[in-house]
XYZ file of C-alpha atoms in Angstrom:
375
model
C -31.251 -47.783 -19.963
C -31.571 -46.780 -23.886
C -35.150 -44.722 -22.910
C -33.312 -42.713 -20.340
C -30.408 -41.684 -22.097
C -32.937 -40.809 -24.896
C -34.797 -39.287 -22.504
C -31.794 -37.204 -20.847
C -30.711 -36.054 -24.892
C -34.255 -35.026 -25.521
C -34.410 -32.905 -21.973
C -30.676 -31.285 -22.886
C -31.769 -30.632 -25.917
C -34.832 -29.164 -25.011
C -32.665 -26.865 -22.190
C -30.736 -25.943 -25.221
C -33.575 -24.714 -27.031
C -35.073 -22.693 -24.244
C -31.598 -21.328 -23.732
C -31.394 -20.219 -27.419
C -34.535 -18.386 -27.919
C -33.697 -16.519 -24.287
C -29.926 -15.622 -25.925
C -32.037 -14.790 -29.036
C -34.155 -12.093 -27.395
C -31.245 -10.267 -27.197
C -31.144 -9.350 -30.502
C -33.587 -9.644 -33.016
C -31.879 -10.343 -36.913
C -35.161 -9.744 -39.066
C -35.493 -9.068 -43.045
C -37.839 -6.212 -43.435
C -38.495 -5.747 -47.601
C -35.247 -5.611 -48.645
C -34.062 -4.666 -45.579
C -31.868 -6.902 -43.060
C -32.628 -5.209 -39.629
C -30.504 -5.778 -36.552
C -32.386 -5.127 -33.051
C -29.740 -4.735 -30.305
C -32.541 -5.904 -27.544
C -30.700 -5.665 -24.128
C -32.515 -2.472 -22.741
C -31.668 -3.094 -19.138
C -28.024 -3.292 -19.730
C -28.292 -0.723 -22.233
C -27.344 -3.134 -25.236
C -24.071 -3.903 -24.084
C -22.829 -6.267 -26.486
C -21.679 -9.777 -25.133
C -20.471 -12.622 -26.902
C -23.569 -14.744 -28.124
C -24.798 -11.366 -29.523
C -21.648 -11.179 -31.833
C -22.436 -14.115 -32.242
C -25.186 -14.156 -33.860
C -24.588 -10.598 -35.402
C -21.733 -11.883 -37.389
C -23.185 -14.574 -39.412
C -26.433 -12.443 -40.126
C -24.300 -9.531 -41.911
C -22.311 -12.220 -43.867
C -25.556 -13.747 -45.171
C -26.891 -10.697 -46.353
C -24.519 -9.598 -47.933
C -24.167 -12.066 -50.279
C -28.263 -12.336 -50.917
C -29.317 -10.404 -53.527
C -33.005 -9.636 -52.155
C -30.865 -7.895 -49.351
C -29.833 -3.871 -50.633
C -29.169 -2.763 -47.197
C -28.527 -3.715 -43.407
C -29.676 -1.279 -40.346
C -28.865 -1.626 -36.817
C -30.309 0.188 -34.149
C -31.042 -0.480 -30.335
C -33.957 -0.856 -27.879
C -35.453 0.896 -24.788
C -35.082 4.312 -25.700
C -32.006 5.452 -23.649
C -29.179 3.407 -25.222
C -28.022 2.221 -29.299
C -25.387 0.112 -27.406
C -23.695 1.609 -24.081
C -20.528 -0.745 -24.839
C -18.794 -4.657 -24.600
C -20.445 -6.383 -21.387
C -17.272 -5.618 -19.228
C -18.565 -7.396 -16.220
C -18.374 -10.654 -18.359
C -14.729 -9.557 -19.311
C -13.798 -9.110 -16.430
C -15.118 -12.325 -14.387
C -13.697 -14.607 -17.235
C -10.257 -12.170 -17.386
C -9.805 -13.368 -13.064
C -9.763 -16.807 -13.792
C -7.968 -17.110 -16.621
C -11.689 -18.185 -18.716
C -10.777 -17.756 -22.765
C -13.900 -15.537 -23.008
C -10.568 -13.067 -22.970
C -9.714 -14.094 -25.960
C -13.188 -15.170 -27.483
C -14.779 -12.075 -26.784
C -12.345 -9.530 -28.630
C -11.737 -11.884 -31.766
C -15.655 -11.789 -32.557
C -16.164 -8.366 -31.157
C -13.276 -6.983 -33.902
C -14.379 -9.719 -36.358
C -17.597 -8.110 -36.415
C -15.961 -4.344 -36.767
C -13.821 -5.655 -39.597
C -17.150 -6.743 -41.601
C -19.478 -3.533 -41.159
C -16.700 -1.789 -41.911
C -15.773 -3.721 -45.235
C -19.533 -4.789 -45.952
C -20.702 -4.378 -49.764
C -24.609 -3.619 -48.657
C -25.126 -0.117 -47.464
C -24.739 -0.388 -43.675
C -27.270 2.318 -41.700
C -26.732 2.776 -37.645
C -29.492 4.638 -35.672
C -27.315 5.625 -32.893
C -30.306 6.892 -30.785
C -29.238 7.329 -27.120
C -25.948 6.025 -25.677
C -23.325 4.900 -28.291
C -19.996 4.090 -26.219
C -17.264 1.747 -26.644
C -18.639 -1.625 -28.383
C -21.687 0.596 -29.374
C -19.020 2.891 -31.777
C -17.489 -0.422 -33.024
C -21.201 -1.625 -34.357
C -21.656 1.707 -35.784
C -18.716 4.305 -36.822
C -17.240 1.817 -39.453
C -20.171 1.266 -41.348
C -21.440 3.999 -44.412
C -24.283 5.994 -42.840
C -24.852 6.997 -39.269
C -27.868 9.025 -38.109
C -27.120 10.798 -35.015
C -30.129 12.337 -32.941
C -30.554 14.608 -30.326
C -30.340 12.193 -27.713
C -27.163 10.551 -29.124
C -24.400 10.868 -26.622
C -20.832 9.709 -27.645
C -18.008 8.354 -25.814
C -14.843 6.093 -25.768
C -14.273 6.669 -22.042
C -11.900 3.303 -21.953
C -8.649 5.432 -20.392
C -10.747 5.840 -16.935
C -11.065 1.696 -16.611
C -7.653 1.382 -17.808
C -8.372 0.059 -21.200
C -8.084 1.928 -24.624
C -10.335 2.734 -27.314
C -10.498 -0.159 -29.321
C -13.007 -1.744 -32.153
C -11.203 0.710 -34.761
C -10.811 3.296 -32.582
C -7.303 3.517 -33.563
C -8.249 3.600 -37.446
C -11.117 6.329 -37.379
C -10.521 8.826 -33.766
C -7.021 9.721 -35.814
C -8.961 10.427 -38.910
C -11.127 12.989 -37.097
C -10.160 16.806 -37.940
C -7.144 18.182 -36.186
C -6.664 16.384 -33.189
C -10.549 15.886 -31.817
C -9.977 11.837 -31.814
C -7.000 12.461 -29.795
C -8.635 14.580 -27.300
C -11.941 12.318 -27.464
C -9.640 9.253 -26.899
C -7.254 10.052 -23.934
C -9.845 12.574 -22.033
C -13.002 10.215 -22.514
C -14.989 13.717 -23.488
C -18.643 12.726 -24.399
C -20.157 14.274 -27.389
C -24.002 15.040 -27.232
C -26.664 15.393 -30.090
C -25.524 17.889 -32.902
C -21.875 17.520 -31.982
C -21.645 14.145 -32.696
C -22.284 15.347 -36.364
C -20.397 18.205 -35.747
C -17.211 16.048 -34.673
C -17.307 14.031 -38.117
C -18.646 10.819 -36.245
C -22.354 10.584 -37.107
C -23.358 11.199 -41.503
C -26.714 12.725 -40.551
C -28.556 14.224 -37.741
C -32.340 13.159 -37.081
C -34.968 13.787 -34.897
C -35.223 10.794 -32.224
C -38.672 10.558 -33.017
C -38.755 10.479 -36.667
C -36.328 7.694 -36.522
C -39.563 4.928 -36.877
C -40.433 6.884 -40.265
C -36.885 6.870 -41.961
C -36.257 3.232 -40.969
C -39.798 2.594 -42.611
C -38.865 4.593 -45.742
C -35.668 2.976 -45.969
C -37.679 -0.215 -46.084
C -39.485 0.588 -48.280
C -36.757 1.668 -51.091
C -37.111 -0.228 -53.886
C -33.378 -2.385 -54.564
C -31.755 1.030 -53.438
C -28.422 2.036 -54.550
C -26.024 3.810 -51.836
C -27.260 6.896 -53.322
C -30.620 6.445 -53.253
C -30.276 5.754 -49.276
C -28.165 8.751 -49.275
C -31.066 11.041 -50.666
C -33.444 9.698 -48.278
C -31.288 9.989 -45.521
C -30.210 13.940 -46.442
C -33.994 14.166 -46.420
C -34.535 13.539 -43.249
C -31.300 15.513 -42.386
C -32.384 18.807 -44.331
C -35.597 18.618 -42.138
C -34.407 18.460 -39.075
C -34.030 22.269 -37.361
C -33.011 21.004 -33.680
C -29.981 22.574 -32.624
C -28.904 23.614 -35.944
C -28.240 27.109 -34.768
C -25.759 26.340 -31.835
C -21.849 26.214 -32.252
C -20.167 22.742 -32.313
C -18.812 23.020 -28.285
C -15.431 21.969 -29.333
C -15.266 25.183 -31.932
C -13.839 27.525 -29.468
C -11.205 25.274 -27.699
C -10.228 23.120 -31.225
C -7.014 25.685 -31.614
C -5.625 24.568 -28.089
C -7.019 20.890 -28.921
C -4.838 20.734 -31.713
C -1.623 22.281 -30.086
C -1.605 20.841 -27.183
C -2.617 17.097 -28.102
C -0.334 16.944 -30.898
C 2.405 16.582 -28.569
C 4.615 13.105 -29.129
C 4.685 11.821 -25.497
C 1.936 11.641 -23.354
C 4.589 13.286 -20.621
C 5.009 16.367 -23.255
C 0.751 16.806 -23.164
C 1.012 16.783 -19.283
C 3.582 19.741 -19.936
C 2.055 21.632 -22.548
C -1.549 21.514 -20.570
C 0.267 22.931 -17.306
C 2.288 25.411 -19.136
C -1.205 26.764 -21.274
C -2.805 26.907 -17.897
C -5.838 28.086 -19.411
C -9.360 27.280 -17.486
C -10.050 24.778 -20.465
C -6.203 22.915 -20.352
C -6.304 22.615 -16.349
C -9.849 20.802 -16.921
C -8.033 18.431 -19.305
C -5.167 18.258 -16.794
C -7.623 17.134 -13.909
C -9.270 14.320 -16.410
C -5.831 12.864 -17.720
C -4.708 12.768 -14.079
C -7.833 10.456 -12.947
C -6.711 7.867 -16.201
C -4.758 4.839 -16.458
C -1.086 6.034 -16.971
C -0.863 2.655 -18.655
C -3.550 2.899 -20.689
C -3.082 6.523 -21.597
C 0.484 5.655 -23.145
C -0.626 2.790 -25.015
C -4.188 4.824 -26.033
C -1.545 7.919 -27.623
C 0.342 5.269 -29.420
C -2.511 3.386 -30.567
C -3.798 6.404 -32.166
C -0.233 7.938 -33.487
C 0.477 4.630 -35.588
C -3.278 3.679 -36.524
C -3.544 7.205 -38.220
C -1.748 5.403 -41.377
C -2.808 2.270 -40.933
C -5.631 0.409 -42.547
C -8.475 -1.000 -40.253
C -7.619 -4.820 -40.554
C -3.862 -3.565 -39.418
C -5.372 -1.466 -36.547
C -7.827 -4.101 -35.384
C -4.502 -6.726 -35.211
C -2.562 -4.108 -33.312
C -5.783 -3.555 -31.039
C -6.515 -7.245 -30.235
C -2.714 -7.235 -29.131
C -3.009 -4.793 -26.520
C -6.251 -6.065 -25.428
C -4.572 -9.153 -24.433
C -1.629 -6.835 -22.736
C -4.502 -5.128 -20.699
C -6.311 -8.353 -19.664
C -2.847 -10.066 -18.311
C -2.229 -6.349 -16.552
C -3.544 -4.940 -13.372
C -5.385 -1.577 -14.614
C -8.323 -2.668 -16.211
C -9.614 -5.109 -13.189
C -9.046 -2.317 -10.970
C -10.766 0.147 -13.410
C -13.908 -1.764 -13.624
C -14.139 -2.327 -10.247
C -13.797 1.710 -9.134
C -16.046 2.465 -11.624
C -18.418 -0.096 -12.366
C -18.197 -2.785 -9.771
C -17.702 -0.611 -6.117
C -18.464 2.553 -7.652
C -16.022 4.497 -5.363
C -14.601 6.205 -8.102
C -11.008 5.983 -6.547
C -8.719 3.454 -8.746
C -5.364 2.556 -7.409
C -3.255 2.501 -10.684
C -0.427 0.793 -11.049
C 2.075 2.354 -12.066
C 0.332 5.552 -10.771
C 2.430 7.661 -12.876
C 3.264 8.316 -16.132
C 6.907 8.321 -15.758
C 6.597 4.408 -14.194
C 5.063 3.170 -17.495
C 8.352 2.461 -19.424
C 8.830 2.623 -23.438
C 9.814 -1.074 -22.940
C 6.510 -2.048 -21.471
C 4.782 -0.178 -24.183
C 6.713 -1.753 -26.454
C 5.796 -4.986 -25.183
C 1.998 -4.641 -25.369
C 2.475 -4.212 -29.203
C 4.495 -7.035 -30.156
C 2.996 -9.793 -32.491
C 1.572 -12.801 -30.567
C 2.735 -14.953 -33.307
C -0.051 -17.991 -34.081
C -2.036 -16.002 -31.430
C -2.554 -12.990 -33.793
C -6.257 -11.777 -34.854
C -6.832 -13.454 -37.716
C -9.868 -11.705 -40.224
């Protein structure tokens, strides 16, 4: 009886194992020189970010930055086409219908792991090659360098699956010049290549293909100081001629981007865009009108009171509306026009923006007492 039960621990534990180095394929924590290196290794789903990854990811950057043969962490993200497309929704979303904490798990670690790159003492270096969205901007925007390329494209496009733009969002789209975070954030707007610079997001701009040269240069710094990374990094920068003659695309609508989403109501946008009726507000008009009502509300305020808060502040407000959205209606119904079905036809509810009340709002941010994010 003794032999079997040893026998059944050493088959669980060998399951375990197996099951660990598949979770570990999906991303690779390695210590290059003095380099710690984070591989986001989820090509097929575009390095969406679930919750063993955070898992792992957290622990890593801790580590290193306390060990002194560490100068600098980079992250960057496999299969050519994505850094990190975003949060694995679809797990979200499953665990969200039947009441799995995974709701809870999953944003505490996610913004756990935003709160450290963006307070981590060791220079911090994201190669956001490809797709950077959503839990991709979390892993990247807060930490000191980030090295845009021409196939970089930007987005936090949460208002279309009735979320908002969390991991920070709230601390750095406000900090943006004039109001580009606030456009970026309610309109979901994608930013390509150059403009990702352009916009204040990305440090440096890089040829996609140099990008295995600068990380091996970077490894190769001897216990670099932050400017030392900078240099080599402005290096690569100066070099690069792609695109460097072409306007930012924002630069001839950022006068109308600033007037007309610095209104203080989401209602008072919808008016503003109607009464500009110029070819580039009606555009906005027709994107705003596809969004969340819910989540655009909550999104404006998120924004409006991050802008003088500090991240730790921002990330607790955040992880209390995430809980608001996963007890609501909007975001199952968001991911499953979008992602799930694909029909591209959400039923909101409310559908309009004069349903979502300032009392419901009001609501979504209020303290969750011993259920607060704790960093």
């Amino acid at each position: 009886r003794l032999r079997a039960l040893n026998r059944l621990q050493v088959i669980l534990q060998h399951l375990k194992m197996s099951k660990q180095t598949d979770s570990a394929a999906e991303v690779l924590l390695e210590k290059k020189g003095g380099a710690g290196v984070i591989t986001l290794n989820r090509p097929k789903a575009l390095n969406a970010l679930n919750l063993s990854m955070i898992q792992k990811i957290y622990p890593q950057i801790k580590m290193w930055e306390q060990d002194p043969e560490t100068f600098l962490i980079i992250i960057k993200g496999t299969g050519g086409k994505a850094f990190c497309a975003g949060g694995d929704i679809r797990a979200i979303t499953e665990a969200g219908k039947v009441g799995d904490k995974l709701i809870q798990d999953f944003f505490i670690g996610e913004y756990r792991l935003n709160n450290a790159i963006g307070t981590c003492k060791k220079p911090y270096v994201a190669l956001i090659d490809g797709i950077t969205m959503g839990g991709g901007v979390g892993v990247s925007v807060h930490g000191h360098f980030r090295v845009a390329t021409e196939k970089t494209v930007f987005a936090m496009p949460e208002t279309a699956i009735g979320l908002f733009p969390d991991v920070g969002g709230g601390y750095f789209l406000p900090r943006l010049s004039g109001k580009i975070g606030y456009y970026l954030a309610l309109t979901g707007c994608r930013l390509k290549g150059r403009d990702v610079l352009k916009a204040g997001i990305a440090t440096h701009f890089v040829e996609s293909e140099k990008l295995p040269a600068l990380e091996k240069d970077l490894i190769a710094l001897k216990s670099p100081s932050k400017e030392k990374i900078a240099d080599l990094l402005n290096s690569y920068h100066m070099k690069c001629t792609i695109d460097q003659e072409k306007a930012f695309a924002l630069d001839e609508h950022m006068e109308k981007i600033n007037s007309l989403f610095s209104a203080n109501s989401m209602e008072e946008i919808v008016k503003k865009l109607k009464q500009d009726g110029s070819p580039f507000a009606m555009k906005q008009l027709e994107t705003i009108n596809k969004m969340s009502p819910t989540s655009l509300k909550l999104t404006l305020r998120q924004l409006r009171e991050g802008a003088s808060m500090s991240l730790q502040e921002v990330l607790c407000m955040e992880y209390r509306l995430s809980q608001a959205c996963m007890k609501g209606h909007d975001f199952y119904e968001g991911v499953r026009a979008v992602l799930i079905d694909k029909d591209q036809s959400p039923k909101w509810k409310p559908s309009a923006l004069e349903e979502v009340s300032d009392e419901f709002v009001d609501n979504c941010f209020k303290p969750l007492g011993n259920n607060d994010l704790k960093l």
